[in-house]
Short mmCIF file of C-alpha atoms in Angstrom, two decimals:
data_model
loop_
_atom_site.label_atom_id
_atom_site.label_comp_id
_atom_site.label_asym_id
_atom_site.label_seq_id
_atom_site.Cartn_x
_atom_site.Cartn_y
_atom_site.Cartn_z
CA MET A 299 -16.41 -45.74 50.96
CA THR A 300 -15.30 -45.29 54.31
CA GLN A 301 -13.62 -47.87 56.19
CA ASN A 302 -16.39 -48.68 58.30
CA GLU A 303 -18.57 -48.99 55.28
CA LYS A 304 -16.00 -51.24 53.69
CA GLU A 305 -15.66 -53.41 56.98
CA CYS A 306 -19.52 -53.59 57.03
CA ASP A 307 -19.43 -55.01 53.23
CA TRP A 308 -16.81 -57.48 54.60
CA LEU A 309 -18.95 -58.49 57.31
CA VAL A 310 -21.83 -59.59 54.52
CA HIS A 311 -19.47 -60.73 51.85
CA ASP A 312 -16.15 -61.59 53.32
CA PRO A 313 -16.33 -62.39 56.97
CA SER A 314 -12.65 -64.39 57.16
CA ARG A 315 -11.31 -61.13 55.60
CA LEU A 316 -13.11 -59.07 58.19
CA LEU A 317 -12.01 -61.45 61.28
CA THR A 318 -8.51 -61.42 60.02
CA HIS A 319 -8.53 -57.50 59.90
CA TYR A 320 -9.89 -57.50 63.20
CA GLN A 321 -7.44 -59.94 64.74
CA PRO A 322 -5.66 -56.70 66.84
CA VAL A 323 -8.98 -56.30 68.24
CA VAL A 324 -9.24 -59.79 69.51
CA GLU A 325 -5.66 -59.64 70.76
CA ILE A 326 -6.16 -56.34 72.84
CA VAL A 327 -9.42 -57.57 74.28
CA PHE A 328 -7.49 -60.50 75.57
CA ARG A 329 -4.69 -58.65 76.94
CA GLN A 330 -7.11 -56.60 78.97
CA PHE A 331 -8.69 -59.93 80.31
CA MET A 332 -5.13 -60.93 81.14
CA ALA A 333 -4.01 -57.57 82.74
CA ARG A 334 -7.41 -58.26 85.00
CA GLY A 335 -6.10 -61.54 86.18
CA PHE A 336 -8.51 -63.54 84.36
CA PHE A 337 -6.26 -65.23 82.17
CA GLN A 338 -2.43 -66.33 81.79
CA LYS A 339 0.05 -65.11 79.03
CA GLU A 340 0.24 -68.89 78.27
CA GLU A 341 -3.33 -68.95 77.37
CA LYS A 342 -3.47 -66.60 74.85
CA GLU A 343 -3.02 -68.69 71.66
CA GLU A 344 -5.75 -71.37 72.96
CA LEU A 345 -8.18 -68.59 73.59
CA VAL A 346 -7.94 -66.20 70.70
CA GLN A 347 -8.38 -69.56 68.59
CA GLU A 348 -11.54 -70.43 70.63
CA VAL A 349 -12.73 -66.86 70.33
CA ASN A 350 -12.14 -66.92 66.57
CA LEU A 351 -13.95 -69.99 66.32
CA GLN A 352 -16.97 -68.98 68.14
CA LEU A 353 -16.99 -65.85 65.77
CA LEU A 354 -16.89 -67.80 62.54
CA GLU A 355 -19.25 -70.08 63.57
CA LYS A 356 -22.02 -68.24 64.80
CA LYS A 357 -21.18 -64.84 66.27
CA LEU A 358 -20.58 -63.02 63.04
CA ALA A 359 -23.68 -64.25 61.66
CA SER A 360 -25.14 -62.84 64.81
CA ILE A 361 -23.36 -59.65 64.15
CA ARG A 362 -25.10 -59.51 60.76
CA THR A 363 -28.38 -60.10 62.19
CA HIS A 364 -28.52 -57.71 65.08
CA PHE A 365 -25.94 -54.71 63.89
CA LYS A 366 -27.93 -51.39 63.06
CA GLY A 367 -25.21 -49.40 62.25
CA THR A 368 -25.62 -47.07 64.91
CA VAL A 369 -22.32 -47.29 65.83
CA LEU A 370 -18.95 -48.30 64.26
CA LEU A 371 -18.65 -51.95 63.26
CA LYS A 372 -15.24 -51.99 65.31
CA THR A 373 -16.87 -50.70 68.45
CA TYR A 374 -19.67 -53.03 68.02
CA PHE A 375 -17.28 -56.24 67.34
CA SER A 376 -15.29 -55.23 70.20
CA LYS A 377 -18.09 -55.51 72.47
CA VAL A 378 -18.95 -58.95 71.18
CA VAL A 379 -15.29 -60.21 71.64
CA TYR A 380 -15.14 -58.72 75.24
CA ASN A 381 -18.49 -60.89 75.63
CA SER A 382 -16.75 -63.80 74.37
CA PHE A 383 -13.65 -63.49 76.66
CA GLN A 384 -15.99 -62.69 79.40
CA GLU A 385 -18.15 -65.93 79.09
CA ILE A 386 -14.78 -67.82 78.53
CA ALA A 387 -13.99 -66.51 81.90
CA ARG A 388 -17.36 -67.22 83.78
CA HIS A 389 -17.44 -70.88 82.08
CA ARG A 390 -14.04 -71.66 83.47
CA SER A 391 -14.69 -70.01 86.98
CA ARG A 392 -11.93 -67.22 86.76
CA GLN A 393 -11.61 -64.67 89.28
CA PRO A 394 -9.84 -61.24 88.26
CA ASP A 395 -6.82 -59.98 90.41
CA PHE A 396 -8.28 -56.86 92.10
CA VAL A 397 -6.35 -53.57 91.35
CA GLY A 398 -6.73 -51.97 94.71
CA GLU A 399 -4.56 -49.90 97.06
CA GLU A 400 -1.67 -52.38 97.36
CA THR A 401 -0.75 -51.58 93.72
CA LEU A 402 -1.91 -47.95 93.29
CA LEU A 403 -0.27 -46.84 96.71
CA HIS A 404 3.07 -48.79 97.15
CA THR A 405 4.34 -49.13 93.69
CA ALA A 406 6.25 -46.98 91.61
CA ASP A 407 5.48 -46.86 87.72
CA SER A 408 9.24 -48.47 87.10
CA GLN A 409 8.32 -51.10 89.47
CA LEU A 410 5.36 -51.78 87.62
CA SER A 411 5.13 -54.91 85.06
CA PRO A 412 3.68 -54.15 81.75
CA ILE A 413 0.35 -56.36 82.96
CA GLN A 414 0.25 -54.39 86.15
CA GLN A 415 0.57 -51.23 84.03
CA LEU A 416 -2.06 -52.17 81.61
CA ALA A 417 -4.49 -52.86 84.62
CA ILE A 418 -3.89 -49.47 85.97
CA ARG A 419 -4.09 -47.77 82.67
CA ASP A 420 -7.76 -49.84 82.10
CA GLU A 421 -8.58 -48.35 85.41
CA MET A 422 -7.59 -44.94 84.50
CA HIS A 423 -9.40 -45.13 81.45
CA ARG A 424 -12.82 -46.48 83.09
CA LEU A 425 -12.25 -43.64 85.83
CA GLU A 426 -12.03 -40.90 82.81
CA GLY A 427 -15.03 -42.32 81.32
CA ILE A 428 -17.15 -42.08 84.85
CA LEU A 429 -15.92 -38.65 84.94
CA LYS A 430 -16.87 -37.70 81.28
CA GLY A 431 -20.10 -39.25 82.08
CA PHE A 432 -20.73 -36.24 84.68
CA GLN A 433 -21.01 -34.35 81.57
CA ARG A 434 -21.77 -30.68 82.43
CA LYS A 435 -20.60 -31.07 86.29
CA ARG A 436 -17.58 -32.79 84.87
CA HIS A 437 -15.45 -29.70 86.16
CA LYS A 438 -17.11 -29.40 89.17
CA ALA A 439 -16.62 -32.86 89.99
CA GLU A 440 -12.78 -33.01 88.94
CA PHE A 441 -12.17 -29.86 91.01
CA ASN A 442 -13.77 -30.81 94.15
CA LEU A 443 -11.80 -34.55 93.64
CA LYS A 444 -8.65 -32.74 93.39
CA LEU A 445 -9.43 -30.99 96.84
CA PHE A 446 -10.60 -34.76 98.09
CA VAL A 447 -7.15 -35.86 97.25
CA ARG A 448 -5.43 -32.46 98.60
CA PHE A 449 -4.09 -32.06 94.72
CA LEU A 450 -2.07 -28.93 94.22
CA LEU A 451 -4.11 -26.82 92.20
CA ILE A 452 -2.76 -24.63 89.20
CA GLU A 453 -4.42 -21.56 87.18
CA ALA A 454 -5.83 -23.86 84.53
CA ASP A 455 -7.87 -25.31 87.50
CA ILE A 456 -9.48 -21.96 88.15
CA GLN A 457 -9.58 -20.56 84.71
CA PHE A 458 -12.87 -22.01 83.87
CA TYR A 459 -14.30 -20.21 86.80
CA ASN A 460 -12.43 -16.78 86.68
CA SER A 461 -14.68 -13.86 86.44
CA PRO A 462 -14.96 -10.61 88.19
CA LYS A 463 -17.83 -11.91 90.16
CA THR A 464 -16.03 -14.84 91.28
CA ALA A 465 -12.45 -12.85 91.99
CA GLN A 466 -12.55 -12.89 95.82
CA PRO A 467 -13.22 -16.83 96.05
CA ILE A 468 -10.62 -17.47 93.62
CA GLU A 469 -8.20 -15.58 95.43
CA LEU A 470 -8.99 -17.64 98.46
CA ILE A 471 -8.62 -20.65 96.42
CA ARG A 472 -5.20 -19.27 95.24
CA GLN A 473 -4.07 -18.72 98.79
CA HIS A 474 -5.00 -21.94 100.22
CA PHE A 475 -4.89 -24.70 97.61
CA PHE A 476 -1.54 -23.59 95.04
CA GLN A 477 0.44 -24.89 97.99
CA ALA A 478 0.53 -28.14 100.24
CA TYR A 479 -2.84 -28.01 102.00
CA ASP A 480 -3.14 -31.61 103.72
CA THR A 481 -3.05 -30.21 106.83
CA LEU A 482 -6.41 -28.69 106.13
CA SER A 483 -9.86 -30.60 107.10
CA ASP A 484 -12.51 -31.80 104.49
CA LYS A 485 -14.87 -28.95 106.45
CA GLU A 486 -11.84 -26.29 106.13
CA VAL A 487 -11.38 -27.22 102.31
CA TYR A 488 -14.78 -27.30 101.28
CA ALA A 489 -15.73 -24.32 102.91
CA ILE A 490 -13.32 -22.21 101.04
CA ALA A 491 -14.42 -24.04 98.06
CA VAL A 492 -18.28 -23.56 98.33
CA GLN A 493 -17.91 -19.95 98.33
CA LEU A 494 -16.88 -20.00 94.77
CA TYR A 495 -20.14 -22.63 93.88
CA ASN A 496 -22.30 -20.26 95.73
CA ILE A 497 -21.49 -17.33 93.42
CA ILE A 498 -21.47 -19.72 90.21
CA GLU A 499 -24.85 -21.70 91.04
CA GLN A 500 -26.41 -18.72 92.92
CA LYS A 501 -27.01 -20.69 95.89
CA ASN A 502 -26.13 -20.27 99.65
CA ASN A 503 -24.59 -23.81 100.84
CA ASP A 504 -22.26 -24.67 103.53
CA GLY A 505 -18.98 -26.25 103.07
CA ASP A 506 -20.53 -29.37 104.23
CA SER A 507 -23.05 -29.47 101.80
CA LEU A 508 -20.39 -29.35 99.02
CA ARG A 509 -18.54 -32.21 101.00
CA ARG A 510 -21.34 -34.37 101.12
CA TRP A 511 -21.87 -33.77 97.34
CA ILE A 512 -18.22 -35.02 96.62
CA ASP A 513 -18.48 -38.08 99.20
CA GLY A 514 -21.53 -39.21 97.01
CA VAL A 515 -19.69 -38.59 93.95
CA SER A 516 -16.60 -40.84 95.24
CA ARG A 517 -18.65 -43.30 96.39
CA ARG A 518 -20.43 -43.80 92.83
CA ILE A 519 -16.82 -43.98 91.28
CA ILE A 520 -15.87 -46.10 93.70
CA GLU A 521 -19.25 -48.55 92.85
CA LEU A 522 -18.46 -48.38 89.39
CA LEU A 523 -14.64 -49.01 89.20
CA ASN A 524 -15.43 -52.17 91.47
CA GLY A 525 -17.89 -53.13 88.82
CA THR A 526 -20.59 -55.87 88.93
CA PRO A 527 -19.48 -58.57 88.94
CA PRO A 528 -16.28 -57.09 90.87
CA VAL A 529 -13.38 -56.37 88.83
CA SER A 530 -11.69 -54.04 91.46
CA ALA A 531 -11.39 -53.70 95.19
CA HIS A 532 -11.16 -50.07 95.55
CA THR A 533 -11.44 -48.15 99.02
CA VAL A 534 -11.57 -44.40 99.46
CA GLU A 535 -7.99 -44.57 100.07
CA SER A 536 -7.03 -46.49 96.68
CA LEU A 537 -9.65 -44.05 94.94
CA LYS A 538 -7.13 -41.36 96.11
CA ALA A 539 -4.30 -42.92 95.16
CA LEU A 540 -5.73 -43.73 91.65
CA LEU A 541 -6.86 -39.96 91.31
CA GLN A 542 -3.68 -38.67 92.19
CA LEU A 543 -2.53 -40.49 89.46
CA TYR A 544 -4.85 -39.69 87.08
CA PHE A 545 -4.80 -35.76 87.51
CA THR A 546 -0.77 -36.06 87.73
CA ARG A 547 -0.84 -37.93 84.44
CA LYS A 548 -3.25 -35.60 82.93
CA GLU A 549 -1.29 -32.63 83.92
CA GLU A 550 2.06 -34.12 82.36
CA THR A 551 -0.27 -34.43 79.04
CA MET B 116 -34.23 -47.86 67.57
CA ASP B 117 -34.26 -50.12 70.44
CA TYR B 118 -31.58 -50.12 72.38
CA LEU B 119 -33.02 -52.37 75.75
CA THR B 120 -33.12 -55.83 75.79
CA LYS B 121 -36.01 -58.11 77.10
CA ASP B 122 -34.60 -58.01 80.39
CA GLY B 123 -34.43 -54.42 80.53
CA HIS B 124 -30.52 -53.70 80.06
CA LEU B 125 -28.85 -52.38 77.00
CA THR B 126 -28.25 -54.14 73.96
CA GLU B 127 -24.78 -54.44 72.78
CA GLU B 128 -25.32 -51.66 70.62
CA GLY B 129 -26.57 -49.29 73.25
CA ILE B 130 -23.64 -49.83 75.35
CA ALA B 131 -21.40 -49.51 72.04
CA LEU B 132 -23.21 -46.15 71.38
CA TYR B 133 -22.68 -44.95 75.18
CA ALA B 134 -18.77 -45.81 74.60
CA GLU B 135 -18.69 -44.10 71.88
CA THR B 136 -20.23 -41.07 73.11
CA LEU B 137 -17.84 -40.96 75.80
CA GLN B 138 -15.13 -40.91 73.19
CA SER B 139 -16.88 -38.21 71.06
CA GLU B 140 -18.21 -36.40 74.15
CA ASN B 141 -21.14 -35.49 71.71
CA TRP B 142 -23.73 -36.00 74.23
CA THR B 143 -26.37 -34.67 72.04
CA ALA B 144 -26.07 -37.54 69.63
CA LEU B 145 -26.59 -40.04 72.56
CA ALA B 146 -29.80 -41.61 72.55
CA LYS B 147 -32.10 -40.61 75.57
CA GLU B 148 -33.38 -44.04 76.59
CA VAL B 149 -29.48 -45.22 76.42
CA GLY B 150 -28.42 -41.97 78.68
CA LEU B 151 -31.29 -42.58 81.46
CA HIS B 152 -30.26 -46.03 81.35
CA ILE B 153 -26.73 -45.60 82.06
CA GLU B 154 -27.65 -43.15 84.93
CA ASP B 155 -29.50 -45.86 86.79
CA CYS B 156 -27.94 -49.42 85.70
CA SER B 157 -24.42 -49.83 87.39
CA VAL B 158 -24.08 -53.11 85.17
CA CYS B 159 -24.68 -51.62 81.87
CA HIS B 160 -22.92 -48.67 82.88
CA GLY B 161 -19.88 -50.76 84.31
CA GLU B 162 -19.92 -52.80 80.83
CA ALA B 163 -19.81 -49.27 78.79
CA LEU B 164 -17.11 -47.98 80.90
CA ALA B 165 -15.18 -51.52 80.45
CA LEU B 166 -15.38 -50.97 76.67
CA TYR B 167 -14.68 -47.20 76.51
CA ALA B 168 -11.66 -48.33 78.23
CA LEU B 169 -10.85 -51.17 75.22
CA LEU B 170 -11.34 -48.26 72.82
CA SER B 171 -9.11 -46.06 74.26
CA GLU B 172 -6.44 -48.78 74.51
CA MET B 173 -7.10 -49.65 70.94
CA ASP B 174 -6.83 -45.84 70.08
CA LYS B 175 -3.28 -45.81 71.87
CA ALA B 176 -2.51 -48.79 70.18
CA SER B 177 -3.54 -47.33 66.71
CA GLU B 178 -1.70 -43.93 67.57
CA GLU B 179 1.61 -45.83 68.38
CA LYS B 180 1.22 -48.08 65.10
CA GLU B 181 1.05 -44.49 63.33
CA VAL B 182 3.98 -42.91 65.16
CA ASP B 183 5.95 -46.16 64.17
CA ASN B 184 4.99 -45.87 60.54
CA LYS B 185 6.19 -42.28 60.44
CA THR B 186 9.33 -42.95 62.20
CA GLY B 187 9.90 -46.09 60.20
CA GLY B 188 11.31 -44.30 57.38
CA LYS B 189 13.23 -42.68 59.77
CA LEU B 190 14.69 -45.57 61.32
CA VAL B 191 15.56 -47.41 58.50
CA GLN B 192 17.54 -44.34 57.25
CA MET B 193 19.28 -44.53 60.43
CA LYS B 194 19.73 -48.14 60.25
CA VAL B 195 21.63 -47.57 57.01
CA LEU B 196 23.48 -44.57 58.10
CA ARG B 197 24.55 -46.54 61.05
CA TRP B 198 26.11 -49.37 58.60
CA VAL B 199 27.49 -46.94 56.65
CA MET B 200 29.25 -45.78 59.67
CA VAL B 201 30.42 -49.01 60.72
CA ALA B 202 31.90 -49.63 57.33
CA VAL B 203 33.36 -45.89 57.34
CA LEU B 204 35.13 -46.88 60.92
CA ALA B 205 36.21 -50.34 60.19
CA GLY B 206 38.10 -48.75 56.71
CA LEU B 207 39.51 -46.19 58.63
CA SER B 208 40.87 -48.95 61.53
CA PHE B 209 42.09 -50.96 58.67
CA TYR B 210 43.71 -47.80 57.14
CA PHE B 211 45.29 -46.96 60.18
CA TYR B 212 46.87 -50.27 61.23
CA ARG B 213 48.16 -50.83 58.08
CA TYR B 214 49.50 -47.34 58.13
CA LEU B 215 50.94 -47.63 61.74
CA ASP B 216 52.06 -51.22 61.11
CA ARG B 217 54.19 -49.94 57.74
CA PRO B 218 57.33 -49.29 59.24
CA ASN B 219 57.80 -52.88 60.45
CA ALA B 220 56.68 -54.31 57.01
CA GLN B 221 59.14 -52.05 55.54
CA ASP B 222 61.54 -53.49 58.08
CA SER B 223 61.00 -56.73 57.02
CA ILE B 224 61.60 -56.45 53.63
CA GLN B 225 64.91 -54.43 54.33
CA GLN B 226 66.25 -57.36 56.15
CA ASP B 227 65.13 -60.12 53.62
CA GLN B 228 66.23 -58.32 50.93
CA PRO B 229 69.95 -58.94 50.69
CA ILE B 230 69.74 -62.21 51.58
CA ALA B 231 67.07 -62.97 49.01
CA ASN B 232 69.25 -61.13 46.31
CA GLU B 233 71.85 -63.11 47.20
CA GLU B 234 69.60 -66.55 46.50
CA VAL B 235 68.63 -65.25 43.26
CA ASN B 236 72.63 -64.69 42.47
CA LYS B 237 73.72 -68.23 44.09
CA GLU B 238 72.18 -70.08 41.09
CA ASP B 239 74.88 -68.62 38.77
CA VAL B 240 77.50 -69.05 41.18
CA THR B 241 79.33 -72.08 42.68
CA PRO B 242 78.97 -72.54 46.22
CA ILE B 243 82.04 -71.68 48.04
CA VAL B 244 82.79 -71.08 51.67
CA LYS B 245 83.29 -67.48 52.58
CA GLU B 246 84.85 -66.04 55.61
CA GLU B 247 83.47 -63.86 58.15
CA LYS B 248 80.53 -62.82 56.24
CA GLU B 249 79.00 -59.87 57.71
CA PRO B 250 75.19 -59.76 57.62
CA THR B 251 73.99 -57.49 54.85
CA THR B 252 70.78 -57.00 56.48
CA PRO B 253 70.32 -54.01 59.01
CA LYS B 254 70.08 -55.29 62.60
CA LYS B 255 66.64 -55.61 63.69
CA GLU B 256 65.72 -53.64 66.62
CA ASN B 257 62.64 -55.72 67.65
CA THR B 258 61.99 -59.01 66.05
CA GLU B 259 58.66 -59.80 67.42
CA PRO B 260 56.54 -57.39 65.15
CA SER B 261 57.95 -59.24 62.07
CA SER B 262 56.11 -62.34 63.14
CA ILE B 263 52.84 -60.48 63.82
CA PRO B 264 51.08 -60.72 60.15
CA THR B 265 50.47 -57.25 59.15
CA THR B 266 48.39 -57.79 55.89
CA PRO B 267 45.62 -60.81 55.69
CA ALA B 268 47.23 -64.08 55.19
CA SER B 269 48.63 -64.66 51.57
CA LYS B 270 50.09 -67.70 49.92
CA PRO B 271 53.67 -68.04 51.46
CA ASP B 272 56.51 -67.07 49.09
CA ASN B 273 59.23 -69.79 49.06
CA ARG B 274 61.71 -66.92 48.50
CA ASP B 275 60.57 -65.07 51.72
CA LEU B 276 60.69 -68.07 53.81
CA TYR B 277 64.20 -69.15 52.53
CA ALA B 278 65.22 -65.27 53.32
CA SER B 279 64.13 -65.49 56.60
CA ASN B 280 66.25 -68.31 57.58
CA PHE B 281 69.19 -66.05 57.60
CA VAL B 282 67.65 -63.22 59.35
CA PRO B 283 70.44 -62.78 62.57
CA SER B 284 68.84 -63.33 65.97
CA GLU B 285 69.16 -60.44 67.86
CA GLN B 286 69.38 -61.99 71.19
CA MET B 287 72.05 -64.71 70.01
CA GLU B 288 74.16 -62.04 68.03
CA ALA B 289 74.07 -59.87 71.24
CA LEU B 290 75.43 -63.16 73.20
CA LEU B 291 78.12 -63.50 70.35
CA THR B 292 80.11 -60.64 71.42
CA ASP B 293 80.05 -61.85 75.36
CA ALA B 294 80.35 -65.60 75.15
CA VAL B 295 82.72 -66.53 72.26
CA ARG B 296 85.34 -67.71 74.43
CA GLY B 297 85.48 -70.27 77.77
CA ASP B 298 87.77 -69.27 80.40
CA ASP B 299 89.65 -72.49 79.76
CA LEU B 300 89.18 -73.23 75.91
CA GLU B 301 89.83 -71.72 72.95
CA LEU B 302 88.08 -72.33 69.45
CA ILE B 303 89.92 -73.67 66.83
CA SER B 304 86.99 -74.19 64.18
CA PRO B 305 84.76 -73.37 62.86
CA GLN B 306 85.64 -69.85 62.68
CA GLN B 307 82.94 -67.55 63.86
CA LYS B 308 80.43 -66.56 60.89
CA ALA B 309 81.91 -69.06 58.81
CA ILE B 310 79.63 -70.22 55.89
CA PHE B 311 79.30 -73.78 54.93
CA GLN B 312 77.40 -75.67 52.50
CA VAL B 313 74.53 -77.89 53.29
CA GLN B 314 75.68 -81.70 53.78
CA GLU B 315 79.39 -80.10 54.38
CA ASN B 316 81.12 -81.69 57.15
CA ILE B 317 81.75 -79.31 59.99
CA LEU B 318 84.60 -79.71 62.54
CA PHE B 319 84.15 -78.33 65.99
CA GLU B 320 87.51 -78.29 67.84
CA TRP B 321 88.73 -76.35 70.91
CA ALA B 322 91.70 -76.42 72.45
CA GLY B 323 92.25 -76.13 75.98
CA THR B 324 91.50 -78.69 79.19
CA ILE B 325 88.11 -78.94 80.78
CA GLU B 326 87.19 -81.92 83.03
CA GLU B 327 83.32 -80.98 82.88
CA ALA B 328 80.96 -83.09 80.60
CA LEU B 329 80.55 -80.99 77.38
CA PHE B 330 77.62 -80.48 75.23
CA LEU B 331 77.16 -79.17 71.90
CA GLN B 332 74.00 -77.56 70.90
CA ILE B 333 72.84 -75.62 67.42
CA GLU B 334 70.19 -73.93 67.09
CA ASN B 335 68.67 -72.19 64.23
CA ASN B 336 68.01 -68.06 63.92
CA LYS B 337 64.61 -68.56 65.36
CA GLY B 338 66.04 -69.98 68.55
CA GLU B 339 64.72 -73.40 67.76
CA LYS B 340 67.15 -76.31 68.67
CA VAL B 341 67.82 -78.14 65.80
CA TYR B 342 70.59 -80.53 67.01
CA GLN B 343 72.37 -81.48 70.27
CA THR B 344 75.14 -84.09 71.27
CA ALA B 345 77.31 -84.55 74.29
CA LEU B 346 81.00 -84.50 73.11
CA SER B 347 83.29 -87.24 74.35
CA SER B 348 86.25 -85.00 73.22
CA LEU B 349 87.25 -81.30 72.34
CA GLN B 350 86.61 -82.49 68.81
CA PHE B 351 83.48 -82.95 67.00
CA ASP B 352 82.74 -83.90 63.13
CA PHE B 353 79.16 -82.60 62.47
CA GLN B 354 77.43 -83.37 59.12
CA ALA B 355 75.45 -80.57 58.41
CA ASP B 356 72.03 -82.43 57.29
CA LEU B 357 70.32 -78.97 58.14
CA PRO B 358 68.29 -76.63 55.72
CA PRO B 359 70.29 -73.41 54.25
CA GLY B 360 70.31 -70.52 56.99
CA LEU B 361 71.86 -69.23 59.90
CA TYR B 362 72.55 -71.38 62.51
CA TYR B 363 74.16 -70.28 66.26
CA TRP B 364 76.09 -73.32 68.24
CA ARG B 365 76.84 -73.08 71.93
CA LEU B 366 79.02 -75.32 73.77
CA GLU B 367 77.77 -75.76 77.31
CA SER B 368 78.67 -77.57 80.45
CA GLU B 369 76.34 -78.63 82.67
CA GLU B 370 76.14 -75.42 84.49
CA ASP B 371 77.46 -73.03 82.05
CA LEU B 372 77.40 -71.63 78.67
CA LEU B 373 81.09 -71.78 77.74
CA MET B 374 81.36 -70.53 74.10
CA LEU B 375 78.81 -69.42 71.40
CA GLY B 376 79.44 -69.38 67.73
CA ARG B 377 77.72 -68.61 64.62
CA LEU B 378 77.65 -70.24 61.18
CA GLU B 379 75.90 -70.10 57.88
CA LEU B 380 74.68 -73.05 55.94
CA GLU B 381 74.21 -72.48 52.15
#
């Protein structure tokens, strides 16, 4: 019996045990909401208790009815718990503390509180989710977003595109983007990069076309990060800061 | 499987499915209707991203827990090792402390032993006044260490306490050589380093003339004043109602130490 099957069995036959087993999930969800500024640390005991009560009284029964088993029970349960805290926040008219430019631009890691760090981590996970959602275009998006924030490229960035056909644009990229290129305009940057994509995609676009595409990508990312209802207040500048942080950490790992 | 609610948004399971797909990146397993809806609906997309962030955070917590479990045994070992090291260091410190302090401890024993032996012998002999008896204990170079306990406190030995009353005071012994005589006075009795019995009358007598007020002070070998009196003449009969031991007496004017002597009570 897999762990998920065991948990599904507890859902039917021993919901209290399942709830006890899933307490870390409830606490992590609370922490996420706290990091977003919806709740205060002091409210933890009360709110966790309230959510547990809701789960025991009706929501575990609802899960039993609606859960079809196409995902892990833990994932489904997490979503239910997330909804519960969201409902409480709405009911209490709580507003989030937006993660914006201020936190991302002016605060070094060491100066961040654990809660701020968690909020930024949450933001980075969501950014990662958005980038993963590009699927086959993910690499193109990430490559051009690096150019968008003038992030120094390394061999790993061009390895994916390296072939005899692309040797010439790759060399141009090495020449221009492997050292500081803040002084180059977007037009200049994408005029270089588009040469690579024209070969790969067998197109004949100009740099402005690639620039417009990446503008659209960044707008979409900002829209998704800010959320509906809003949980962040990203601007182009704060997105750039978040992307810098994201790419830096990704390279470190 | 229907992943859409009546109002056209993804069900909880639809959102959970997209979040799990983001984790696995197995896009072929994603139901087409979920993928299409996510592309068009920012609300559901946002909710799926929030759930994905939550799952990532839970994974991170699980990884940390796993690392903690793996390192847990090592940590216990390290804790035990740390305490063992502390114990060894404490043992070594104690050993060196004792070892380094041993000369002083031996010194004390050497100082006390002859007097103690004498005390043992004293039980068999009739007490007599002995003249000019030099201390049989070696002169202490430094009396301070003997007052510092070098081992955990043990029950005091009466024999040791008794013997310690006869240890000469280094400071007073040094003064004896310089100040046994005042300029205008001469000591008649008691003789220096005379031995008396407890309760025996001791006659202090000086010859000479002096017009200042005189004071006789007696202190034990530890420098504690045990008796003091103003003298109305150059003769004073003192009943030695003091415990056995070594004593030093001082004849002083208001300003000066005129004479210093030593006596022993048995």
